[in-house]
mmCIF file with all atom_site columns, C-alpha atoms in Angstrom:
data_model
loop_
_atom_site.group_PDB
_atom_site.id
_atom_site.type_symbol
_atom_site.label_atom_id
_atom_site.label_alt_id
_atom_site.label_comp_id
_atom_site.label_asym_id
_atom_site.label_entity_id
_atom_site.label_seq_id
_atom_site.pdbx_PDB_ins_code
_atom_site.Cartn_x
_atom_site.Cartn_y
_atom_site.Cartn_z
_atom_site.occupancy
_atom_site.B_iso_or_equiv
_atom_site.pdbx_formal_charge
_atom_site.auth_seq_id
_atom_site.auth_comp_id
_atom_site.auth_asym_id
_atom_site.auth_atom_id
_atom_site.pdbx_PDB_model_num
ATOM 1   C CA . MET A 1 1   ? -17.821 -41.147 8.219  1.00 60.00 ? 30  MET A CA 1
ATOM 2   C CA . GLN A 1 2   ? -14.111 -41.137 9.106  1.00 94.00 ? 31  GLN A CA 1
ATOM 3   C CA . LEU A 1 3   ? -14.375 -38.025 11.285 1.00 95.00 ? 32  LEU A CA 1
ATOM 4   C CA . ALA A 1 4   ? -17.436 -39.361 13.099 1.00 95.00 ? 33  ALA A CA 1
ATOM 5   C CA . LYS A 1 5   ? -15.730 -42.732 13.677 1.00 97.00 ? 34  LYS A CA 1
ATOM 6   C CA . TRP A 1 6   ? -12.641 -41.006 15.056 1.00 97.00 ? 35  TRP A CA 1
ATOM 7   C CA . ALA A 1 7   ? -14.778 -38.848 17.376 1.00 98.00 ? 36  ALA A CA 1
ATOM 8   C CA . HIS A 1 8   ? -16.828 -41.867 18.452 1.00 98.00 ? 37  HIS A CA 1
ATOM 9   C CA . ASP A 1 9   ? -13.733 -43.854 19.395 1.00 98.00 ? 38  ASP A CA 1
ATOM 10  C CA . LEU A 1 10  ? -12.248 -40.901 21.286 1.00 98.00 ? 39  LEU A CA 1
ATOM 11  C CA . ALA A 1 11  ? -15.459 -40.138 23.186 1.00 98.00 ? 40  ALA A CA 1
ATOM 12  C CA . GLU A 1 12  ? -16.005 -43.800 24.007 1.00 98.00 ? 41  GLU A CA 1
ATOM 13  C CA . SER A 1 13  ? -12.484 -44.086 25.421 1.00 98.00 ? 42  SER A CA 1
ATOM 14  C CA . MET A 1 14  ? -13.068 -41.025 27.610 1.00 98.00 ? 43  MET A CA 1
ATOM 15  C CA . LEU A 1 15  ? -16.649 -41.593 28.769 1.00 98.00 ? 44  LEU A CA 1
ATOM 16  C CA . ALA A 1 16  ? -17.881 -45.182 28.452 1.00 98.00 ? 45  ALA A CA 1
ATOM 17  C CA . GLU A 1 17  ? -16.191 -46.659 31.502 1.00 97.00 ? 46  GLU A CA 1
ATOM 18  C CA . SER A 1 18  ? -15.881 -43.707 33.877 1.00 97.00 ? 47  SER A CA 1
ATOM 19  C CA . LEU A 1 19  ? -19.107 -41.845 32.980 1.00 98.00 ? 48  LEU A CA 1
ATOM 20  C CA . PRO A 1 20  ? -21.540 -44.446 31.594 1.00 98.00 ? 49  PRO A CA 1
ATOM 21  C CA . ASN A 1 21  ? -24.641 -42.231 31.797 1.00 97.00 ? 50  ASN A CA 1
ATOM 22  C CA . ARG A 1 22  ? -22.808 -39.416 30.015 1.00 97.00 ? 51  ARG A CA 1
ATOM 23  C CA . TRP A 1 23  ? -21.776 -41.952 27.360 1.00 98.00 ? 52  TRP A CA 1
ATOM 24  C CA . ALA A 1 24  ? -25.390 -43.148 26.959 1.00 98.00 ? 53  ALA A CA 1
ATOM 25  C CA . HIS A 1 25  ? -26.476 -39.515 26.578 1.00 98.00 ? 54  HIS A CA 1
ATOM 26  C CA . SER A 1 26  ? -23.733 -38.864 24.016 1.00 98.00 ? 55  SER A CA 1
ATOM 27  C CA . LYS A 1 27  ? -24.756 -41.885 21.954 1.00 98.00 ? 56  LYS A CA 1
ATOM 28  C CA . ARG A 1 28  ? -28.357 -40.587 21.832 1.00 98.00 ? 57  ARG A CA 1
ATOM 29  C CA . VAL A 1 29  ? -27.140 -37.113 20.834 1.00 98.00 ? 58  VAL A CA 1
ATOM 30  C CA . TYR A 1 30  ? -25.199 -38.829 18.049 1.00 98.00 ? 59  TYR A CA 1
ATOM 31  C CA . SER A 1 31  ? -28.243 -40.786 16.868 1.00 98.00 ? 60  SER A CA 1
ATOM 32  C CA . GLN A 1 32  ? -30.260 -37.573 16.856 1.00 97.00 ? 61  GLN A CA 1
ATOM 33  C CA . ALA A 1 33  ? -27.549 -35.955 14.721 1.00 97.00 ? 62  ALA A CA 1
ATOM 34  C CA . LEU A 1 34  ? -27.869 -38.781 12.208 1.00 97.00 ? 63  LEU A CA 1
ATOM 35  C CA . THR A 1 35  ? -31.585 -38.003 11.819 1.00 95.00 ? 64  THR A CA 1
ATOM 36  C CA . LEU A 1 36  ? -30.666 -34.473 10.731 1.00 95.00 ? 65  LEU A CA 1
ATOM 37  C CA . ALA A 1 37  ? -28.285 -35.621 7.981  1.00 93.00 ? 66  ALA A CA 1
ATOM 38  C CA . PRO A 1 38  ? -30.735 -35.008 5.095  1.00 89.00 ? 67  PRO A CA 1
ATOM 39  C CA . ALA A 1 39  ? -31.135 -31.363 6.133  1.00 88.00 ? 68  ALA A CA 1
ATOM 40  C CA . LEU A 1 40  ? -27.389 -30.810 6.672  1.00 90.00 ? 69  LEU A CA 1
ATOM 41  C CA . GLY A 1 41  ? -25.835 -32.163 3.506  1.00 90.00 ? 70  GLY A CA 1
ATOM 42  C CA . ALA A 1 42  ? -22.048 -31.826 3.584  1.00 94.00 ? 71  ALA A CA 1
ATOM 43  C CA . ASP A 1 43  ? -22.030 -30.854 7.268  1.00 96.00 ? 72  ASP A CA 1
ATOM 44  C CA . ALA A 1 44  ? -23.806 -34.025 8.425  1.00 96.00 ? 73  ALA A CA 1
ATOM 45  C CA . GLU A 1 45  ? -20.606 -35.849 9.358  1.00 97.00 ? 74  GLU A CA 1
ATOM 46  C CA . LEU A 1 46  ? -19.227 -32.831 11.200 1.00 98.00 ? 75  LEU A CA 1
ATOM 47  C CA . LEU A 1 47  ? -22.419 -32.632 13.268 1.00 98.00 ? 76  LEU A CA 1
ATOM 48  C CA . ALA A 1 48  ? -22.299 -36.374 13.983 1.00 98.00 ? 77  ALA A CA 1
ATOM 49  C CA . ALA A 1 49  ? -18.694 -36.085 15.182 1.00 98.00 ? 78  ALA A CA 1
ATOM 50  C CA . ALA A 1 50  ? -19.481 -33.082 17.376 1.00 98.00 ? 79  ALA A CA 1
ATOM 51  C CA . ALA A 1 51  ? -22.571 -34.813 18.751 1.00 98.00 ? 80  ALA A CA 1
ATOM 52  C CA . ILE A 1 52  ? -20.726 -37.900 19.950 1.00 98.00 ? 81  ILE A CA 1
ATOM 53  C CA . ALA A 1 53  ? -17.847 -35.824 21.371 1.00 98.00 ? 82  ALA A CA 1
ATOM 54  C CA . HIS A 1 54  ? -19.844 -32.884 22.741 1.00 98.00 ? 83  HIS A CA 1
ATOM 55  C CA . ASP A 1 55  ? -19.450 -33.907 26.404 1.00 98.00 ? 84  ASP A CA 1
ATOM 56  C CA . VAL A 1 56  ? -15.831 -35.101 26.505 1.00 98.00 ? 85  VAL A CA 1
ATOM 57  C CA . GLY A 1 57  ? -15.121 -32.054 28.674 1.00 98.00 ? 86  GLY A CA 1
ATOM 58  C CA . TYR A 1 58  ? -16.680 -33.940 31.586 1.00 98.00 ? 87  TYR A CA 1
ATOM 59  C CA . ALA A 1 59  ? -13.916 -36.567 31.451 1.00 98.00 ? 88  ALA A CA 1
ATOM 60  C CA . GLN A 1 60  ? -11.240 -36.119 34.092 1.00 97.00 ? 89  GLN A CA 1
ATOM 61  C CA . ALA A 1 61  ? -8.502  -35.927 31.449 1.00 97.00 ? 90  ALA A CA 1
ATOM 62  C CA . ALA A 1 62  ? -10.170 -32.873 29.896 1.00 98.00 ? 91  ALA A CA 1
ATOM 63  C CA . VAL A 1 63  ? -11.214 -30.834 32.955 1.00 97.00 ? 92  VAL A CA 1
ATOM 64  C CA . ASP A 1 64  ? -9.495  -27.438 32.992 1.00 96.00 ? 93  ASP A CA 1
ATOM 65  C CA . THR A 1 65  ? -11.817 -24.459 33.502 1.00 97.00 ? 94  THR A CA 1
ATOM 66  C CA . GLY A 1 66  ? -14.737 -26.440 34.886 1.00 95.00 ? 95  GLY A CA 1
ATOM 67  C CA . GLN A 1 67  ? -16.972 -25.438 31.982 1.00 98.00 ? 96  GLN A CA 1
ATOM 68  C CA . HIS A 1 68  ? -17.296 -28.709 30.104 1.00 98.00 ? 97  HIS A CA 1
ATOM 69  C CA . MET A 1 69  ? -17.965 -27.143 26.703 1.00 98.00 ? 98  MET A CA 1
ATOM 70  C CA . ILE A 1 70  ? -14.723 -25.141 26.720 1.00 98.00 ? 99  ILE A CA 1
ATOM 71  C CA . ASP A 1 71  ? -12.779 -27.947 28.384 1.00 98.00 ? 100 ASP A CA 1
ATOM 72  C CA . GLY A 1 72  ? -13.958 -30.441 25.770 1.00 98.00 ? 101 GLY A CA 1
ATOM 73  C CA . ALA A 1 73  ? -13.127 -28.112 22.904 1.00 98.00 ? 102 ALA A CA 1
ATOM 74  C CA . ARG A 1 74  ? -9.677  -27.407 24.307 1.00 98.00 ? 103 ARG A CA 1
ATOM 75  C CA . TYR A 1 75  ? -8.999  -31.116 24.783 1.00 98.00 ? 104 TYR A CA 1
ATOM 76  C CA . LEU A 1 76  ? -10.124 -31.867 21.245 1.00 98.00 ? 105 LEU A CA 1
ATOM 77  C CA . ARG A 1 77  ? -7.949  -29.063 19.863 1.00 98.00 ? 106 ARG A CA 1
ATOM 78  C CA . ASP A 1 78  ? -4.846  -29.308 22.046 1.00 98.00 ? 107 ASP A CA 1
ATOM 79  C CA . VAL A 1 79  ? -4.609  -33.027 22.806 1.00 96.00 ? 108 VAL A CA 1
ATOM 80  C CA . ALA A 1 80  ? -6.509  -34.747 20.018 1.00 96.00 ? 109 ALA A CA 1
ATOM 81  C CA . GLY A 1 81  ? -5.706  -32.309 17.174 1.00 95.00 ? 110 GLY A CA 1
ATOM 82  C CA . ALA A 1 82  ? -9.336  -32.099 16.055 1.00 97.00 ? 111 ALA A CA 1
ATOM 83  C CA . ASP A 1 83  ? -10.747 -30.040 13.202 1.00 95.00 ? 112 ASP A CA 1
ATOM 84  C CA . PRO A 1 84  ? -11.372 -26.409 14.305 1.00 97.00 ? 113 PRO A CA 1
ATOM 85  C CA . ARG A 1 85  ? -15.027 -26.534 13.228 1.00 98.00 ? 114 ARG A CA 1
ATOM 86  C CA . LEU A 1 86  ? -15.575 -29.619 15.380 1.00 98.00 ? 115 LEU A CA 1
ATOM 87  C CA . CYS A 1 87  ? -13.958 -27.869 18.344 1.00 98.00 ? 116 CYS A CA 1
ATOM 88  C CA . SER A 1 88  ? -16.146 -24.825 17.776 1.00 98.00 ? 117 SER A CA 1
ATOM 89  C CA . LEU A 1 89  ? -19.352 -26.879 17.807 1.00 98.00 ? 118 LEU A CA 1
ATOM 90  C CA . VAL A 1 90  ? -18.333 -28.566 21.047 1.00 98.00 ? 119 VAL A CA 1
ATOM 91  C CA . ALA A 1 91  ? -17.381 -25.213 22.567 1.00 98.00 ? 120 ALA A CA 1
ATOM 92  C CA . PHE A 1 92  ? -20.618 -23.438 21.636 1.00 98.00 ? 121 PHE A CA 1
ATOM 93  C CA . HIS A 1 93  ? -23.166 -26.215 22.167 1.00 98.00 ? 122 HIS A CA 1
ATOM 94  C CA . THR A 1 94  ? -26.384 -25.581 24.050 1.00 98.00 ? 123 THR A CA 1
ATOM 95  C CA . SER A 1 95  ? -26.037 -22.923 26.795 1.00 98.00 ? 124 SER A CA 1
ATOM 96  C CA . SER A 1 96  ? -22.278 -22.486 26.572 1.00 98.00 ? 125 SER A CA 1
ATOM 97  C CA . PRO A 1 97  ? -22.165 -18.717 25.836 1.00 98.00 ? 126 PRO A CA 1
ATOM 98  C CA . TRP A 1 98  ? -24.439 -17.979 28.793 1.00 98.00 ? 127 TRP A CA 1
ATOM 99  C CA . GLU A 1 99  ? -22.495 -20.275 31.110 1.00 98.00 ? 128 GLU A CA 1
ATOM 100 C CA . ALA A 1 100 ? -19.166 -18.852 29.948 1.00 98.00 ? 129 ALA A CA 1
ATOM 101 C CA . SER A 1 101 ? -20.460 -15.355 30.683 1.00 97.00 ? 130 SER A CA 1
ATOM 102 C CA . GLU A 1 102 ? -21.588 -16.368 34.185 1.00 96.00 ? 131 GLU A CA 1
ATOM 103 C CA . LEU A 1 103 ? -18.160 -17.900 34.869 1.00 97.00 ? 132 LEU A CA 1
ATOM 104 C CA . GLY A 1 104 ? -16.083 -15.089 33.360 1.00 97.00 ? 133 GLY A CA 1
ATOM 105 C CA . LEU A 1 105 ? -14.918 -17.392 30.554 1.00 98.00 ? 134 LEU A CA 1
ATOM 106 C CA . SER A 1 106 ? -16.186 -15.502 27.510 1.00 98.00 ? 135 SER A CA 1
ATOM 107 C CA . ASP A 1 107 ? -12.621 -14.886 26.310 1.00 98.00 ? 136 ASP A CA 1
ATOM 108 C CA . ALA A 1 108 ? -11.860 -18.620 26.577 1.00 98.00 ? 137 ALA A CA 1
ATOM 109 C CA . LEU A 1 109 ? -14.987 -19.410 24.563 1.00 98.00 ? 138 LEU A CA 1
ATOM 110 C CA . ALA A 1 110 ? -13.980 -16.818 21.950 1.00 98.00 ? 139 ALA A CA 1
ATOM 111 C CA . GLU A 1 111 ? -10.910 -18.992 21.181 1.00 97.00 ? 140 GLU A CA 1
ATOM 112 C CA . PHE A 1 112 ? -13.329 -21.182 19.228 1.00 98.00 ? 141 PHE A CA 1
ATOM 113 C CA . GLY A 1 113 ? -15.415 -18.566 17.426 1.00 95.00 ? 142 GLY A CA 1
ATOM 114 C CA . PRO A 1 114 ? -17.128 -17.501 15.508 1.00 93.00 ? 143 PRO A CA 1
ATOM 115 C CA . ALA A 1 115 ? -19.863 -20.047 16.028 1.00 94.00 ? 144 ALA A CA 1
ATOM 116 C CA . GLU A 1 116 ? -21.752 -21.401 13.004 1.00 97.00 ? 145 GLU A CA 1
ATOM 117 C CA . PRO A 1 117 ? -25.388 -20.640 13.890 1.00 97.00 ? 146 PRO A CA 1
ATOM 118 C CA . ASP A 1 118 ? -27.081 -23.397 11.873 1.00 96.00 ? 147 ASP A CA 1
ATOM 119 C CA . LEU A 1 119 ? -24.757 -26.066 13.255 1.00 97.00 ? 148 LEU A CA 1
ATOM 120 C CA . VAL A 1 120 ? -24.986 -24.728 16.815 1.00 98.00 ? 149 VAL A CA 1
ATOM 121 C CA . ASP A 1 121 ? -28.765 -24.897 16.439 1.00 98.00 ? 150 ASP A CA 1
ATOM 122 C CA . ALA A 1 122 ? -28.451 -28.497 15.267 1.00 98.00 ? 151 ALA A CA 1
ATOM 123 C CA . ILE A 1 123 ? -26.176 -29.717 18.065 1.00 98.00 ? 152 ILE A CA 1
ATOM 124 C CA . THR A 1 124 ? -28.344 -27.920 20.616 1.00 98.00 ? 153 THR A CA 1
ATOM 125 C CA . TYR A 1 125 ? -31.418 -29.672 19.211 1.00 98.00 ? 154 TYR A CA 1
ATOM 126 C CA . CYS A 1 126 ? -29.663 -33.037 19.474 1.00 98.00 ? 155 CYS A CA 1
ATOM 127 C CA . ASP A 1 127 ? -28.529 -32.339 23.044 1.00 98.00 ? 156 ASP A CA 1
ATOM 128 C CA . LEU A 1 128 ? -31.924 -31.119 24.222 1.00 98.00 ? 157 LEU A CA 1
ATOM 129 C CA . THR A 1 129 ? -33.806 -34.078 22.758 1.00 98.00 ? 158 THR A CA 1
ATOM 130 C CA . SER A 1 130 ? -31.570 -36.533 24.642 1.00 98.00 ? 159 SER A CA 1
ATOM 131 C CA . SER A 1 131 ? -32.018 -37.273 28.339 1.00 97.00 ? 160 SER A CA 1
ATOM 132 C CA . PRO A 1 132 ? -29.082 -37.600 30.745 1.00 96.00 ? 161 PRO A CA 1
ATOM 133 C CA . VAL A 1 133 ? -29.312 -41.392 30.368 1.00 96.00 ? 162 VAL A CA 1
ATOM 134 C CA . GLY A 1 134 ? -29.866 -41.565 26.612 1.00 96.00 ? 163 GLY A CA 1
ATOM 135 C CA . ALA A 1 135 ? -33.634 -41.588 26.184 1.00 97.00 ? 164 ALA A CA 1
ATOM 136 C CA . LEU A 1 136 ? -35.504 -39.352 23.775 1.00 97.00 ? 165 LEU A CA 1
ATOM 137 C CA . VAL A 1 137 ? -37.030 -36.408 25.594 1.00 98.00 ? 166 VAL A CA 1
ATOM 138 C CA . ASP A 1 138 ? -39.014 -33.254 24.894 1.00 98.00 ? 167 ASP A CA 1
ATOM 139 C CA . PRO A 1 139 ? -36.650 -30.230 24.943 1.00 98.00 ? 168 PRO A CA 1
ATOM 140 C CA . ALA A 1 140 ? -38.805 -28.259 27.406 1.00 97.00 ? 169 ALA A CA 1
ATOM 141 C CA . GLU A 1 141 ? -38.802 -31.261 29.744 1.00 97.00 ? 170 GLU A CA 1
ATOM 142 C CA . ARG A 1 142 ? -35.042 -31.614 29.332 1.00 97.00 ? 171 ARG A CA 1
ATOM 143 C CA . LEU A 1 143 ? -34.501 -27.996 30.315 1.00 98.00 ? 172 LEU A CA 1
ATOM 144 C CA . ALA A 1 144 ? -36.811 -28.408 33.323 1.00 97.00 ? 173 ALA A CA 1
ATOM 145 C CA . GLU A 1 145 ? -34.790 -31.480 34.369 1.00 96.00 ? 174 GLU A CA 1
ATOM 146 C CA . VAL A 1 146 ? -31.523 -29.525 34.135 1.00 97.00 ? 175 VAL A CA 1
ATOM 147 C CA . LEU A 1 147 ? -32.933 -26.710 36.254 1.00 97.00 ? 176 LEU A CA 1
ATOM 148 C CA . ALA A 1 148 ? -34.247 -29.147 38.866 1.00 97.00 ? 177 ALA A CA 1
ATOM 149 C CA . ARG A 1 149 ? -30.938 -31.039 38.979 1.00 96.00 ? 178 ARG A CA 1
ATOM 150 C CA . TYR A 1 150 ? -28.771 -27.963 39.545 1.00 96.00 ? 179 TYR A CA 1
ATOM 151 C CA . GLY A 1 151 ? -30.930 -25.630 41.640 1.00 96.00 ? 180 GLY A CA 1
ATOM 152 C CA . PRO A 1 152 ? -31.138 -21.819 41.621 1.00 97.00 ? 181 PRO A CA 1
ATOM 153 C CA . GLU A 1 153 ? -27.731 -21.111 43.165 1.00 97.00 ? 182 GLU A CA 1
ATOM 154 C CA . HIS A 1 154 ? -25.763 -23.049 40.550 1.00 96.00 ? 183 HIS A CA 1
ATOM 155 C CA . VAL A 1 155 ? -24.180 -21.346 37.521 1.00 96.00 ? 184 VAL A CA 1
ATOM 156 C CA . VAL A 1 156 ? -25.734 -23.916 35.155 1.00 96.00 ? 185 VAL A CA 1
ATOM 157 C CA . TYR A 1 157 ? -29.209 -23.100 36.502 1.00 97.00 ? 186 TYR A CA 1
ATOM 158 C CA . GLN A 1 158 ? -28.592 -19.382 36.012 1.00 97.00 ? 187 GLN A CA 1
ATOM 159 C CA . ALA A 1 159 ? -27.191 -19.846 32.493 1.00 97.00 ? 188 ALA A CA 1
ATOM 160 C CA . VAL A 1 160 ? -29.929 -22.215 31.348 1.00 98.00 ? 189 VAL A CA 1
ATOM 161 C CA . SER A 1 161 ? -32.622 -19.952 32.815 1.00 98.00 ? 190 SER A CA 1
ATOM 162 C CA . ALA A 1 162 ? -31.264 -17.020 30.816 1.00 98.00 ? 191 ALA A CA 1
ATOM 163 C CA . ALA A 1 163 ? -30.719 -19.106 27.681 1.00 98.00 ? 192 ALA A CA 1
ATOM 164 C CA . ARG A 1 164 ? -34.024 -21.019 27.742 1.00 98.00 ? 193 ARG A CA 1
ATOM 165 C CA . PRO A 1 165 ? -35.955 -18.868 25.212 1.00 98.00 ? 194 PRO A CA 1
ATOM 166 C CA . GLU A 1 166 ? -33.071 -18.995 22.710 1.00 98.00 ? 195 GLU A CA 1
ATOM 167 C CA . LEU A 1 167 ? -32.495 -22.708 23.261 1.00 98.00 ? 196 LEU A CA 1
ATOM 168 C CA . LEU A 1 168 ? -36.136 -23.471 22.488 1.00 98.00 ? 197 LEU A CA 1
ATOM 169 C CA . ALA A 1 169 ? -35.939 -21.154 19.457 1.00 98.00 ? 198 ALA A CA 1
ATOM 170 C CA . ARG A 1 170 ? -32.946 -23.186 18.217 1.00 98.00 ? 199 ARG A CA 1
ATOM 171 C CA . VAL A 1 171 ? -34.965 -26.381 18.538 1.00 98.00 ? 200 VAL A CA 1
ATOM 172 C CA . ALA A 1 172 ? -37.833 -24.786 16.603 1.00 97.00 ? 201 ALA A CA 1
ATOM 173 C CA . ARG A 1 173 ? -35.489 -23.629 13.819 1.00 97.00 ? 202 ARG A CA 1
ATOM 174 C CA . VAL A 1 174 ? -34.016 -27.118 13.438 1.00 97.00 ? 203 VAL A CA 1
ATOM 175 C CA . ARG A 1 175 ? -37.457 -28.692 13.327 1.00 95.00 ? 204 ARG A CA 1
ATOM 176 C CA . GLN A 1 176 ? -38.503 -26.191 10.652 1.00 94.00 ? 205 GLN A CA 1
ATOM 177 C CA . ARG A 1 177 ? -35.345 -26.819 8.585  1.00 91.00 ? 206 ARG A CA 1
ATOM 178 C CA . SER A 1 178 ? -35.915 -30.572 8.816  1.00 89.00 ? 207 SER A CA 1
ATOM 179 C CA . LEU A 1 179 ? -39.526 -30.160 7.735  1.00 87.00 ? 208 LEU A CA 1
ATOM 180 C CA . ASP A 1 180 ? -38.480 -27.906 4.853  1.00 84.00 ? 209 ASP A CA 1
ATOM 181 C CA . ALA A 1 181 ? -35.887 -30.501 3.748  1.00 81.00 ? 210 ALA A CA 1
ATOM 182 C CA . GLU A 1 182 ? -38.520 -33.265 3.837  1.00 77.00 ? 211 GLU A CA 1
ATOM 183 C CA . LEU A 1 183 ? -40.963 -31.167 1.824  1.00 77.00 ? 212 LEU A CA 1
ATOM 184 C CA . SER A 1 184 ? -38.244 -30.316 -0.661 1.00 73.00 ? 213 SER A CA 1
ATOM 185 C CA . ASP A 1 185 ? -37.486 -34.017 -1.108 1.00 70.00 ? 214 ASP A CA 1
ATOM 186 C CA . LEU A 1 186 ? -41.151 -34.661 -1.879 1.00 72.00 ? 215 LEU A CA 1
ATOM 187 C CA . SER A 1 187 ? -41.240 -32.012 -4.610 1.00 60.00 ? 216 SER A CA 1
#
């Protein structure tokens, strides 16, 4: 768990004091990632590290483009020297490709590709099952909350609206993989 510990310490230093709700959310995303460990095998620690660091792009020190996924990935890569796969997961989490498209940042996002679909599904699941203040939440309710918070004129609203079917499909795939892993363990 060295990578996850490193990511935890970095994210805590960037979020805990200045963005306490974002930090509470990140800790829940991390705990959700830990629940997926049996289904992920060797990639479990990578997911845990990405989960705890997924929102560092909101920290003032990381803001560059204004798209927190890209900003976080760039900070992790350029300032913190993080593993490229970790940076990619942060860059591509949840609705990032849709938001990057809306903002004209697809080329910036491509700096971190290609995305690893199974791991992007997993981090999206963890993010969407964690409320903005760190409580467990139903993914459909989480998406509704995001839409209500931003409103129809905001780029996040537009991106999440377009991404919603795929985001819920990612959640369903992760749930199925977790169920398959549990059933396999019982055999």
